[in-house]
Tab-separated table of N, CA and C in Angstrom:
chain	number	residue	atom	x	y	z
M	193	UNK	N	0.844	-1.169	0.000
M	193	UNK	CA	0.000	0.000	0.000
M	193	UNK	C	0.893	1.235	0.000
M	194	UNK	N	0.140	1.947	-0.862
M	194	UNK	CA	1.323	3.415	-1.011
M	194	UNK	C	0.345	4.657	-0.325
M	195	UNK	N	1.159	5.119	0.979
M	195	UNK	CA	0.349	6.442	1.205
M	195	UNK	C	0.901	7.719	0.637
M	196	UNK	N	0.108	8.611	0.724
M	196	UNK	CA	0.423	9.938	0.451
M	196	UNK	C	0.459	10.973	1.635
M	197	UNK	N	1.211	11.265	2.304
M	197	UNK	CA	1.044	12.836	3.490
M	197	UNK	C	1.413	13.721	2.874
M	198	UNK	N	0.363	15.117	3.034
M	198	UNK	CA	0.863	16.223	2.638
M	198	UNK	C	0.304	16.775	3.706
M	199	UNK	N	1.303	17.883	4.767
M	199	UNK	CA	0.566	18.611	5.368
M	199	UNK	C	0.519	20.049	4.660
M	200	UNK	N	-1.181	20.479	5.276
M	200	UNK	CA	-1.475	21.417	3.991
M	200	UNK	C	-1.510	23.165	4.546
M	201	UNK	N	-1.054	24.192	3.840
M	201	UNK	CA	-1.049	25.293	4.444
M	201	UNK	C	-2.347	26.343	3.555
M	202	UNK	N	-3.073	26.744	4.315
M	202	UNK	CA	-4.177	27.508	3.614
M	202	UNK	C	-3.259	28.645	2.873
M	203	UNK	N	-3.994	29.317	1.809
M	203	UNK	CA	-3.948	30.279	0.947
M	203	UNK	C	-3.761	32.062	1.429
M	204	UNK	N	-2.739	32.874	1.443
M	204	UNK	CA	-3.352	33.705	2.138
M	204	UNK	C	-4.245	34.538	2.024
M	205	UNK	N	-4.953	35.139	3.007
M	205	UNK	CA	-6.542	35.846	2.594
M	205	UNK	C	-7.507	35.157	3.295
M	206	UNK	N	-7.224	33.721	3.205
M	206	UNK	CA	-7.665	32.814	4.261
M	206	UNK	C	-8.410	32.237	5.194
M	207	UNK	N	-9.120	32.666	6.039
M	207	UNK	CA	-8.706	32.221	7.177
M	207	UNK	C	-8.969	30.543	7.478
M	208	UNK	N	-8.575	30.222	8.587
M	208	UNK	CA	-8.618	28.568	9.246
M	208	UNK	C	-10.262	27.853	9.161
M	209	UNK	N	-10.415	28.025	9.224
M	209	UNK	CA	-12.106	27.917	9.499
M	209	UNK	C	-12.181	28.188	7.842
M	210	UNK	N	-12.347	28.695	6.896
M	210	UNK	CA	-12.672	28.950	5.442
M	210	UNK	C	-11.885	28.017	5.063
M	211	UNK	N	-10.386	27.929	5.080
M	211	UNK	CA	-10.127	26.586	5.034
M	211	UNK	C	-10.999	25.132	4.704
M	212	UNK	N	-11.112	24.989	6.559
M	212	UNK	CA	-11.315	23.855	6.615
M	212	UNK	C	-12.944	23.471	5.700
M	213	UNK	N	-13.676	24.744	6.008
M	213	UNK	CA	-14.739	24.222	5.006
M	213	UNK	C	-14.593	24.054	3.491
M	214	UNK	N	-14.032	24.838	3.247
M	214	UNK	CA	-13.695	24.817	1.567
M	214	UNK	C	-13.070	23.272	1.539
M	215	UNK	N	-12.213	22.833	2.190
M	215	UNK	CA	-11.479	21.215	2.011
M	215	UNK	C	-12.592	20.233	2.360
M	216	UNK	N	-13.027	20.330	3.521
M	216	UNK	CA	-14.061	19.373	3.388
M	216	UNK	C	-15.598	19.463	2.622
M	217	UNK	N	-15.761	20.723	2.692
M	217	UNK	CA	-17.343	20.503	1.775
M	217	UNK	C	-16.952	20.834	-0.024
M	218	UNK	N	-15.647	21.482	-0.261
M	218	UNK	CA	-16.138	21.735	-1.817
M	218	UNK	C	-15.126	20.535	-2.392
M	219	UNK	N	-13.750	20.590	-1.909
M	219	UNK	CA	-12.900	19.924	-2.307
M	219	UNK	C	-12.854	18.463	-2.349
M	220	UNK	N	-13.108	17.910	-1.391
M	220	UNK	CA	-12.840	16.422	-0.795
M	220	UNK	C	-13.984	15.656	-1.780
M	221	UNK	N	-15.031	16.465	-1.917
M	221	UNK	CA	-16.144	15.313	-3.137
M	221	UNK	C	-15.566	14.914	-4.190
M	222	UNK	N	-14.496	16.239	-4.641
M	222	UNK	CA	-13.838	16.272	-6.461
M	222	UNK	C	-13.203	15.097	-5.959
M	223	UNK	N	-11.361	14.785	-4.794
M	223	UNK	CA	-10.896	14.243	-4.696
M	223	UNK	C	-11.107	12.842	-4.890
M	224	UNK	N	-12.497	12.515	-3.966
M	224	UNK	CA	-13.074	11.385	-3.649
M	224	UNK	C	-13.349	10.477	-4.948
M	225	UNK	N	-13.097	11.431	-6.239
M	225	UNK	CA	-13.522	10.988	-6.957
M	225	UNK	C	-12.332	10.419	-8.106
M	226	UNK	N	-11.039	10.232	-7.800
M	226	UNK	CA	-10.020	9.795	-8.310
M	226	UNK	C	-10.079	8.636	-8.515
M	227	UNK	N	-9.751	7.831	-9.641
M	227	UNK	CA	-9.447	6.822	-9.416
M	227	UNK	C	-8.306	5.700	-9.228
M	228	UNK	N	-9.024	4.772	-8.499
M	228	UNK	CA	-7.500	3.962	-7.600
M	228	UNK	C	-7.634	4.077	-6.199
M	229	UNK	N	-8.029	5.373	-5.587
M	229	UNK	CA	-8.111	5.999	-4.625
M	229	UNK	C	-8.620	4.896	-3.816
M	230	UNK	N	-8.189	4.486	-2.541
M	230	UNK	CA	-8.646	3.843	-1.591
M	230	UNK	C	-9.162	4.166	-0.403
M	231	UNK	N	-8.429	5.272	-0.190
M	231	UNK	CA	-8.794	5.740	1.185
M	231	UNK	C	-8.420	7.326	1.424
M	232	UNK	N	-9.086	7.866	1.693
M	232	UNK	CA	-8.742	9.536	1.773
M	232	UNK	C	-9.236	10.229	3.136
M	233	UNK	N	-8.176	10.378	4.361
M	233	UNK	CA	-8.488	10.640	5.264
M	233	UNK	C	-7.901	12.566	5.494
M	234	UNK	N	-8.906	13.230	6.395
M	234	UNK	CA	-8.221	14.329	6.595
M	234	UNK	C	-8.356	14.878	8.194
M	235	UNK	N	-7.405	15.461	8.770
M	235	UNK	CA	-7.222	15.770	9.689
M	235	UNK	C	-6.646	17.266	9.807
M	236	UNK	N	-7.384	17.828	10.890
M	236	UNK	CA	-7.624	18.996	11.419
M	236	UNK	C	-7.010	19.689	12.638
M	237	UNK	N	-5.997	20.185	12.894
M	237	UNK	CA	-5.435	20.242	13.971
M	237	UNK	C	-6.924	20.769	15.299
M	238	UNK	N	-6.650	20.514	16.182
M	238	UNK	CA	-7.402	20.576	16.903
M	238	UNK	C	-7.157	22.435	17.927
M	239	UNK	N	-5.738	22.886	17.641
M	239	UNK	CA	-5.265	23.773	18.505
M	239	UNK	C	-4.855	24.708	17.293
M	240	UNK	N	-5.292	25.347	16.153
M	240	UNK	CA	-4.760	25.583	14.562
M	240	UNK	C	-3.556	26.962	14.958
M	241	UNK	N	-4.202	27.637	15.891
M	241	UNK	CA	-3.190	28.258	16.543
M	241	UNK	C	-1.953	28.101	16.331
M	242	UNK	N	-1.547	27.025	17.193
M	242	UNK	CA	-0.241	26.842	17.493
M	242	UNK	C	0.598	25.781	16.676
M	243	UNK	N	0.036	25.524	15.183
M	243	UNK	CA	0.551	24.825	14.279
M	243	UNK	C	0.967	25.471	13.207
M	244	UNK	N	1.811	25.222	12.229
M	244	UNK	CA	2.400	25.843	10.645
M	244	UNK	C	1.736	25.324	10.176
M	245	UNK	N	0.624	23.993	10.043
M	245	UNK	CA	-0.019	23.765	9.181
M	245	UNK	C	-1.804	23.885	9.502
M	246	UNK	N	-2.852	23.965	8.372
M	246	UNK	CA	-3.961	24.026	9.121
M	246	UNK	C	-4.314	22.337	8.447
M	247	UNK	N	-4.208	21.685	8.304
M	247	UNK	CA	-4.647	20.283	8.064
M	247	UNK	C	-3.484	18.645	7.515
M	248	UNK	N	-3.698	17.874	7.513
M	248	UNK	CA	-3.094	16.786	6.859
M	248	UNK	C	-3.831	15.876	6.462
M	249	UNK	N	-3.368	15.931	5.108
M	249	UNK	CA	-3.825	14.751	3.996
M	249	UNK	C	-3.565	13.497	3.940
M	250	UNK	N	-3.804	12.344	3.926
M	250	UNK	CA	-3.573	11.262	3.474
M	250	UNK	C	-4.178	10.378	2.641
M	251	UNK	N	-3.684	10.557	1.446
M	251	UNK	CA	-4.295	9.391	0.236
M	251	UNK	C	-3.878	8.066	0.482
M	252	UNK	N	-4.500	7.175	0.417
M	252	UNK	CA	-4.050	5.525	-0.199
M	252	UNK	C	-4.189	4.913	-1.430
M	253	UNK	N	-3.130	4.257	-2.207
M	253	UNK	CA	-3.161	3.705	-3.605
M	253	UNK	C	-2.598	2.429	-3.058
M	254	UNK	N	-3.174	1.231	-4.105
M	254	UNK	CA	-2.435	0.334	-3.862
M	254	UNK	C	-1.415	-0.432	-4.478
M	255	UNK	N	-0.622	0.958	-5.045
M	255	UNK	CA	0.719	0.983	-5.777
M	255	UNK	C	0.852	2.271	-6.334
M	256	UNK	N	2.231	2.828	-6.761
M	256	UNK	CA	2.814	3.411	-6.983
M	256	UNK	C	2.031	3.853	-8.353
M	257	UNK	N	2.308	3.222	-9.139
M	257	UNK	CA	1.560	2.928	-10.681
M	257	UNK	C	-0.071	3.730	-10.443
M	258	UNK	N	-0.996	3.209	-9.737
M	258	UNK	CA	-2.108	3.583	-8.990
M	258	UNK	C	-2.316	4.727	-8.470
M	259	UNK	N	-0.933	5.680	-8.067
M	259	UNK	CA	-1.031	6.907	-8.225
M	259	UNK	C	-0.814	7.739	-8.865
M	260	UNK	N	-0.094	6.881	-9.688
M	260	UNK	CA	0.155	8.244	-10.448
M	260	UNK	C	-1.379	8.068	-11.291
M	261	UNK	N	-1.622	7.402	-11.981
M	261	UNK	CA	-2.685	6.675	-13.210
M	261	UNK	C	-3.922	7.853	-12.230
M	262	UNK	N	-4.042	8.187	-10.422
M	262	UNK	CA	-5.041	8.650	-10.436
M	262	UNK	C	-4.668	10.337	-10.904
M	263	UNK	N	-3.976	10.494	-10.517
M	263	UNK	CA	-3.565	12.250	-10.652
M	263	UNK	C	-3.357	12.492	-12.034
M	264	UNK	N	-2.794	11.568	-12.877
M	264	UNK	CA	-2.967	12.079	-14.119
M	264	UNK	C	-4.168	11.799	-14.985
M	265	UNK	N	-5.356	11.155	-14.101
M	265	UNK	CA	-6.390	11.244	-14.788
M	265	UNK	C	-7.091	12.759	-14.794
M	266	UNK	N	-8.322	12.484	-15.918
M	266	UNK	CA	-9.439	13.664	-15.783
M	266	UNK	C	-9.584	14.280	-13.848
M	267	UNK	N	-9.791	13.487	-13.115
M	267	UNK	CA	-11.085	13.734	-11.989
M	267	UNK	C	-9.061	14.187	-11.084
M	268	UNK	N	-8.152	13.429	-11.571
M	268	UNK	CA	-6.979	14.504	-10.591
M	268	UNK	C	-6.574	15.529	-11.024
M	269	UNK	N	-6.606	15.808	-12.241
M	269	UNK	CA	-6.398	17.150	-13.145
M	269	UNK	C	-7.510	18.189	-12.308
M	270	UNK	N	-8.475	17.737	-12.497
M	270	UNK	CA	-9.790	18.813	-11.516
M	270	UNK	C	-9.733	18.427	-10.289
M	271	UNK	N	-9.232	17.786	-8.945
M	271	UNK	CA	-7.822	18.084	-7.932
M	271	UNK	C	-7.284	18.637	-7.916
M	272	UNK	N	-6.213	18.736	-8.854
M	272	UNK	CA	-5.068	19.809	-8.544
M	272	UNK	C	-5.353	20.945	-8.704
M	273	UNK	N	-6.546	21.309	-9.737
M	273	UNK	CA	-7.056	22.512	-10.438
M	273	UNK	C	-7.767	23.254	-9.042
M	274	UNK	N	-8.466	22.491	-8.535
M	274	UNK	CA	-9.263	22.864	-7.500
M	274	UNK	C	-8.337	23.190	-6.215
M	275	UNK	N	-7.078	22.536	-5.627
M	275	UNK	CA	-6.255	22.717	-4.730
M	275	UNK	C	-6.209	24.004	-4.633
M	276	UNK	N	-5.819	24.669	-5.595
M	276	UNK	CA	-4.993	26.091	-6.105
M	276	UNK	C	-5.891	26.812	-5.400
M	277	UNK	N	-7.410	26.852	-5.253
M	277	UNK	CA	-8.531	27.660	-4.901
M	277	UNK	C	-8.267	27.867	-3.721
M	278	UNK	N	-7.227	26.691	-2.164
M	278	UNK	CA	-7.281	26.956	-0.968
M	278	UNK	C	-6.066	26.380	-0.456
M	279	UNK	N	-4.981	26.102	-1.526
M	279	UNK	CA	-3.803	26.172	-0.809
M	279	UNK	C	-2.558	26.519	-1.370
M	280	UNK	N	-1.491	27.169	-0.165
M	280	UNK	CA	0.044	27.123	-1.080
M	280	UNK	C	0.393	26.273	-1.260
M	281	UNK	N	0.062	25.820	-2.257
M	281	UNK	CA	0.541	24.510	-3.297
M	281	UNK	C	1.739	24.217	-2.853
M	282	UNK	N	2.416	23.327	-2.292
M	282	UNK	CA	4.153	22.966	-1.804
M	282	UNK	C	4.555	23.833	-0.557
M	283	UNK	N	3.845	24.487	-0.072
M	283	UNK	CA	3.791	25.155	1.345
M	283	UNK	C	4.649	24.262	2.311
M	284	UNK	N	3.859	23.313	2.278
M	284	UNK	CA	4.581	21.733	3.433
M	284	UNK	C	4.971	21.075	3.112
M	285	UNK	N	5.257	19.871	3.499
M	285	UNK	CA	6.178	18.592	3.040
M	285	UNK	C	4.905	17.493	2.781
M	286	UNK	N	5.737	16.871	1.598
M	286	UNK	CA	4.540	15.811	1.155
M	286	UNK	C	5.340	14.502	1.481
M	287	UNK	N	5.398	12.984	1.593
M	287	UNK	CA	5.599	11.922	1.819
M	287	UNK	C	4.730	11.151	1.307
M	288	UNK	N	5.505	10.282	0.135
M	288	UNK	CA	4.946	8.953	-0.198
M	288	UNK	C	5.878	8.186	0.670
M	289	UNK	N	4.670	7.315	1.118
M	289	UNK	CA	5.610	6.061	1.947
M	289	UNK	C	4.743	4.966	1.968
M	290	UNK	N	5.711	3.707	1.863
M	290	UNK	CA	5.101	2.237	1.377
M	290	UNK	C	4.892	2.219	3.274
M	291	UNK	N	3.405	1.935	3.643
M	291	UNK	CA	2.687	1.487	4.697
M	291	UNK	C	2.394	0.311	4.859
M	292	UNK	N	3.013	-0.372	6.039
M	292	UNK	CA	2.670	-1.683	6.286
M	292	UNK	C	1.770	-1.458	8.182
M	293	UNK	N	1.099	-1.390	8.288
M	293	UNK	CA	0.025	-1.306	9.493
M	293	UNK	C	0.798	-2.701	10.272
M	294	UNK	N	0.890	-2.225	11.387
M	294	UNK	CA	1.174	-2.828	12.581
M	294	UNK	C	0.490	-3.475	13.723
M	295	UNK	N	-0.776	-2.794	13.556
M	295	UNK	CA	-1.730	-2.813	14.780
M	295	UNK	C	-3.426	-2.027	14.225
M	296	UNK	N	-4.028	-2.619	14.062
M	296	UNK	CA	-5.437	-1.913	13.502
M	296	UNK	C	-6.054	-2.956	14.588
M	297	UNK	N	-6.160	-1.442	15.590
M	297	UNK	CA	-7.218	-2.221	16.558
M	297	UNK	C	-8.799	-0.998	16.609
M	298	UNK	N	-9.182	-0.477	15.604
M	298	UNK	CA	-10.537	-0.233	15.248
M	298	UNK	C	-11.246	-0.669	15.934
């Protein structure tokens, strides 16, 4: 399994809260809609204050091949297109990393 982390920095003009709605109500439907895509989790700092970032991304593919095939499709082209609307694009650090789960006690 291949994840994706990007932690994400809002746009300036901004604010935290406009953010977070713009990512979860306009953005995250387009995303959702990649294909390959397995799993798309997002997280919200809880204290936004006292962080450099206001959220973190994590995609799942289940290969390398699988991601790219989703981002260079139609529905990741209108992803990335849409990103631009609420973030500094490369603001944070992104990480692909091959995930092997240790413990899923759900």
């Amino acid at each position: 399994m291949i994840k994706l982390v990007e932690l994400l920095v809002r746009r300036d003009g901004m604010s935290h809260e406009e953010f977070v709605d713009y990512w979860l109500n306009e953005h995250s439907p387009i995303a959702e809609e990649m294909p390959g895509l397995q799993k798309y989790v997002t997280s919200i700092p809880k204290d936004p204050e006292r962080t450099e970032y206001d959220g973190v991304l994590e995609l799942y593919f289940e290969d390398s091949e699988a991601m790219s095939a989703a981002f260079d499709s139609e529905a990741g082209e209108r992803t990335l297109a849409d990103a631009e609307q609420f973030l500094e694009t490369g603001a944070g650090p992104r990480l692909v990393l091959d995930e092997t789960i240790q413990l899923d006690d759900l």
